[in-house]
């Protein structure tokens, strides 16, 4: 196996070539566990972005014209090579994102799975044929590729957020320009390298990164050759890009922020609920859009639950993601740590008590310890904003109606979790929650075969499943008389 930083790709990937940025700029990618640079990458500007759009535009017709089976086989090859390189990729993700190796390995498996799933879906893009109500005519509906798609992804799952878009886009016959987050471009380039090696034709996938995303993304969204935007990131940036996309009436899929409630009823299996909350809270050290953000615990089970949670959180080993013994890595950057410190400080000032953790350690890098707060007031900022860190805030509740109302009292609606031994109650509560995804007695919702996405201000559209491919197609209705 190669070492992590050997053969790192640091240039822009445009039209099948590794290029320097036209403006000549570069910037550093930092190791979050030390704050030291790992690599220097090219800093793309609008001219590079338009060159990538041109490459995608040229490549798209031939890619769309390939037999679905051929596209499927290339995608399956991507799954195989990503799986072969899993250790190498996981080490790179841990290095630039900071997450623990176990989380990074999980991410690579999840990321590769999108290529497998969409290699299977590529040959099943099925249309419709029906008789018009008048009886004389036929209604024929086909699903055609939307064209060139701009993909913008966050740093928290640098491989999976990219493949969750690239795989369905390619399966549908689209070409893409991917703009990954500036904190984690190396993983995106490593994925591009694999696609190139497997035989994805030049220009079908282009990747470029920049420290100043506004003008670069804007240039692409205003280029008439672009027809779709698929964005994953925060709700404020999502709103801004929706406004920009309106100028050309682009087809938009938006995977935005969350504020997930995790509801534990008195009758829940305590150990199962604790296992579940550790996954829902601590995957990626709490830096997930699906992370349990408000942990509602019914009065009867609260004491035992908080004790169990504190034991588990307190036992986690904090360290650099790349150390095999690490269970909780650093946050991605200094801004992330500051935000967590602010939210904890405000919650404590408002009456929450610190059960474990709660203080930034004296060491280099962007570390914050696994922390449990009990008695978080529902009005605390921590219950209204995404914590995006290893802090579990427990909010006590009495009745089912009370907790459903509290859980729904947010602009977000991405994921929610319910623990109860009474499955009828679990399903009834799942129906009442204003959320795109609900896990009942599970701490994880993500599955490439399922429609992932949010309601309210958590997004538009779905990724994964059959729906994920439809986001990259347009329906064409052909009115036929024969
Ligand atoms: P972010 O919104 O700051 O950035 C996301 C992407 O948008 C990055 O590539 C960034 O460079 C780019 N960007 C930022 N400002 C921009 C601008 N003005 N114009 C164009 N592009 C711009 O989010 P983040 O901090 O990278 O990621 C964390 C957020 O992502 C959280 O809110 C999290 O909930 C969300 N997220 C959502 C999902 C989901 O599936 N719903 C998955 C992962 C993360």
Short mmCIF file of N, CA and C in Angstrom, two decimals, residues 27-32 36 38-39 41 92-98 153-158 179-188 209-213 287 331-336 366 388:
data_model
loop_
_atom_site.label_atom_id
_atom_site.label_comp_id
_atom_site.label_asym_id
_atom_site.label_seq_id
_atom_site.Cartn_x
_atom_site.Cartn_y
_atom_site.Cartn_z
N UNK A 27 -3.41 27.31 -2.58
CA UNK A 27 -3.66 27.46 -1.14
C UNK A 27 -3.37 26.15 -0.41
N UNK A 28 -3.29 26.26 0.91
CA UNK A 28 -2.87 25.10 1.71
C UNK A 28 -4.07 24.32 2.24
N UNK A 29 -3.90 23.00 2.28
CA UNK A 29 -4.87 22.14 2.96
C UNK A 29 -4.22 21.77 4.29
N UNK A 30 -4.97 21.93 5.39
CA UNK A 30 -4.38 21.73 6.72
C UNK A 30 -4.79 20.40 7.34
N UNK A 31 -3.90 19.89 8.19
CA UNK A 31 -4.21 18.71 9.00
C UNK A 31 -4.92 19.21 10.27
N UNK A 32 -6.21 18.87 10.46
CA UNK A 32 -6.94 19.44 11.60
C UNK A 32 -6.41 18.98 12.96
N UNK A 36 -1.17 22.05 10.88
CA UNK A 36 -0.04 22.17 9.93
C UNK A 36 -0.49 21.81 8.51
N UNK A 38 -0.74 20.06 4.90
CA UNK A 38 -0.49 18.72 4.34
C UNK A 38 -0.05 18.86 2.90
N UNK A 39 -0.69 19.81 2.20
CA UNK A 39 -0.42 19.95 0.76
C UNK A 39 -0.83 21.34 0.32
N UNK A 41 -2.65 23.18 -2.92
CA UNK A 41 -3.45 22.83 -4.11
C UNK A 41 -3.69 24.08 -4.96
N UNK A 92 -6.42 8.96 3.71
CA UNK A 92 -6.42 10.33 3.19
C UNK A 92 -7.57 11.15 3.79
N UNK A 93 -8.74 10.54 3.89
CA UNK A 93 -9.90 11.23 4.50
C UNK A 93 -9.58 11.59 5.95
N UNK A 94 -9.03 10.64 6.69
CA UNK A 94 -8.68 10.91 8.10
C UNK A 94 -7.68 12.05 8.20
N UNK A 95 -6.74 12.06 7.28
CA UNK A 95 -5.68 13.08 7.34
C UNK A 95 -6.24 14.48 7.08
N UNK A 96 -7.03 14.65 6.03
CA UNK A 96 -7.44 16.02 5.70
C UNK A 96 -8.72 16.46 6.41
N UNK A 97 -9.58 15.48 6.77
CA UNK A 97 -10.84 15.85 7.44
C UNK A 97 -10.72 15.70 8.95
N UNK A 98 -9.87 14.79 9.40
CA UNK A 98 -9.66 14.62 10.84
C UNK A 98 -10.45 13.47 11.44
N UNK A 153 -20.00 20.33 -2.97
CA UNK A 153 -20.06 19.42 -1.82
C UNK A 153 -19.32 19.96 -0.59
N UNK A 154 -19.71 19.48 0.60
CA UNK A 154 -19.11 19.94 1.86
C UNK A 154 -17.89 19.09 2.25
N UNK A 155 -17.26 19.45 3.35
CA UNK A 155 -16.03 18.78 3.80
C UNK A 155 -16.32 17.59 4.71
N UNK A 156 -17.55 17.45 5.21
CA UNK A 156 -17.73 16.47 6.29
C UNK A 156 -17.74 15.02 5.82
N UNK A 157 -18.17 14.77 4.55
CA UNK A 157 -18.02 13.43 3.94
C UNK A 157 -17.39 13.67 2.57
N UNK A 158 -16.08 13.90 2.52
CA UNK A 158 -15.47 14.37 1.27
C UNK A 158 -15.56 13.36 0.12
N UNK A 179 -17.24 20.79 -7.46
CA UNK A 179 -16.46 21.75 -6.67
C UNK A 179 -16.52 21.32 -5.21
N UNK A 180 -15.50 20.60 -4.75
CA UNK A 180 -15.50 20.17 -3.35
C UNK A 180 -15.10 21.32 -2.42
N UNK A 181 -15.31 21.15 -1.13
CA UNK A 181 -14.97 22.17 -0.14
C UNK A 181 -13.46 22.37 -0.08
N UNK A 182 -13.04 23.59 0.23
CA UNK A 182 -11.61 23.92 0.26
C UNK A 182 -10.86 23.16 1.37
N UNK A 183 -11.58 22.76 2.42
CA UNK A 183 -10.89 22.05 3.52
C UNK A 183 -10.46 20.64 3.10
N UNK A 184 -11.21 20.02 2.14
CA UNK A 184 -10.96 18.61 1.82
C UNK A 184 -10.94 18.30 0.31
N UNK A 185 -10.12 19.00 -0.45
CA UNK A 185 -10.13 18.72 -1.90
C UNK A 185 -9.36 17.46 -2.28
N UNK A 186 -8.43 17.01 -1.41
CA UNK A 186 -7.52 15.92 -1.81
C UNK A 186 -8.29 14.62 -2.05
N UNK A 187 -9.30 14.38 -1.21
CA UNK A 187 -10.10 13.16 -1.39
C UNK A 187 -10.85 13.22 -2.72
N UNK A 188 -11.41 14.40 -3.05
CA UNK A 188 -12.16 14.54 -4.31
C UNK A 188 -11.24 14.27 -5.50
N UNK A 209 -11.12 23.03 -7.28
CA UNK A 209 -11.32 23.56 -5.94
C UNK A 209 -10.84 25.00 -5.88
N UNK A 210 -11.36 25.72 -4.90
CA UNK A 210 -11.02 27.14 -4.77
C UNK A 210 -11.21 27.58 -3.33
N UNK A 211 -10.46 28.60 -2.95
CA UNK A 211 -10.65 29.16 -1.62
C UNK A 211 -11.77 30.19 -1.63
N UNK A 212 -12.17 30.63 -2.82
CA UNK A 212 -13.18 31.69 -2.93
C UNK A 212 -14.33 31.16 -3.80
N UNK A 213 -15.22 30.35 -3.21
CA UNK A 213 -16.20 29.63 -4.05
C UNK A 213 -17.25 30.51 -4.71
N UNK A 287 -19.97 15.71 13.35
CA UNK A 287 -20.02 16.60 12.18
C UNK A 287 -20.78 15.92 11.03
N UNK A 331 -12.19 18.51 15.29
CA UNK A 331 -13.14 19.14 14.37
C UNK A 331 -12.34 19.61 13.16
N UNK A 332 -13.05 20.05 12.12
CA UNK A 332 -12.35 20.31 10.86
C UNK A 332 -11.50 21.57 10.91
N UNK A 333 -11.94 22.58 11.67
CA UNK A 333 -11.15 23.82 11.71
C UNK A 333 -11.42 24.60 12.99
N UNK A 334 -10.70 25.70 13.15
CA UNK A 334 -10.81 26.52 14.35
C UNK A 334 -12.22 27.09 14.50
N UNK A 335 -12.84 27.47 13.38
CA UNK A 335 -14.19 28.04 13.44
C UNK A 335 -15.17 27.01 14.03
N UNK A 336 -14.97 25.75 13.68
CA UNK A 336 -15.83 24.68 14.20
C UNK A 336 -15.72 24.58 15.72
N UNK A 366 -7.57 21.12 16.33
CA UNK A 366 -8.92 21.64 16.57
C UNK A 366 -9.75 20.64 17.37
N UNK A 388 -22.70 20.48 15.28
CA UNK A 388 -21.59 20.02 14.44
C UNK A 388 -20.33 19.77 15.25
#
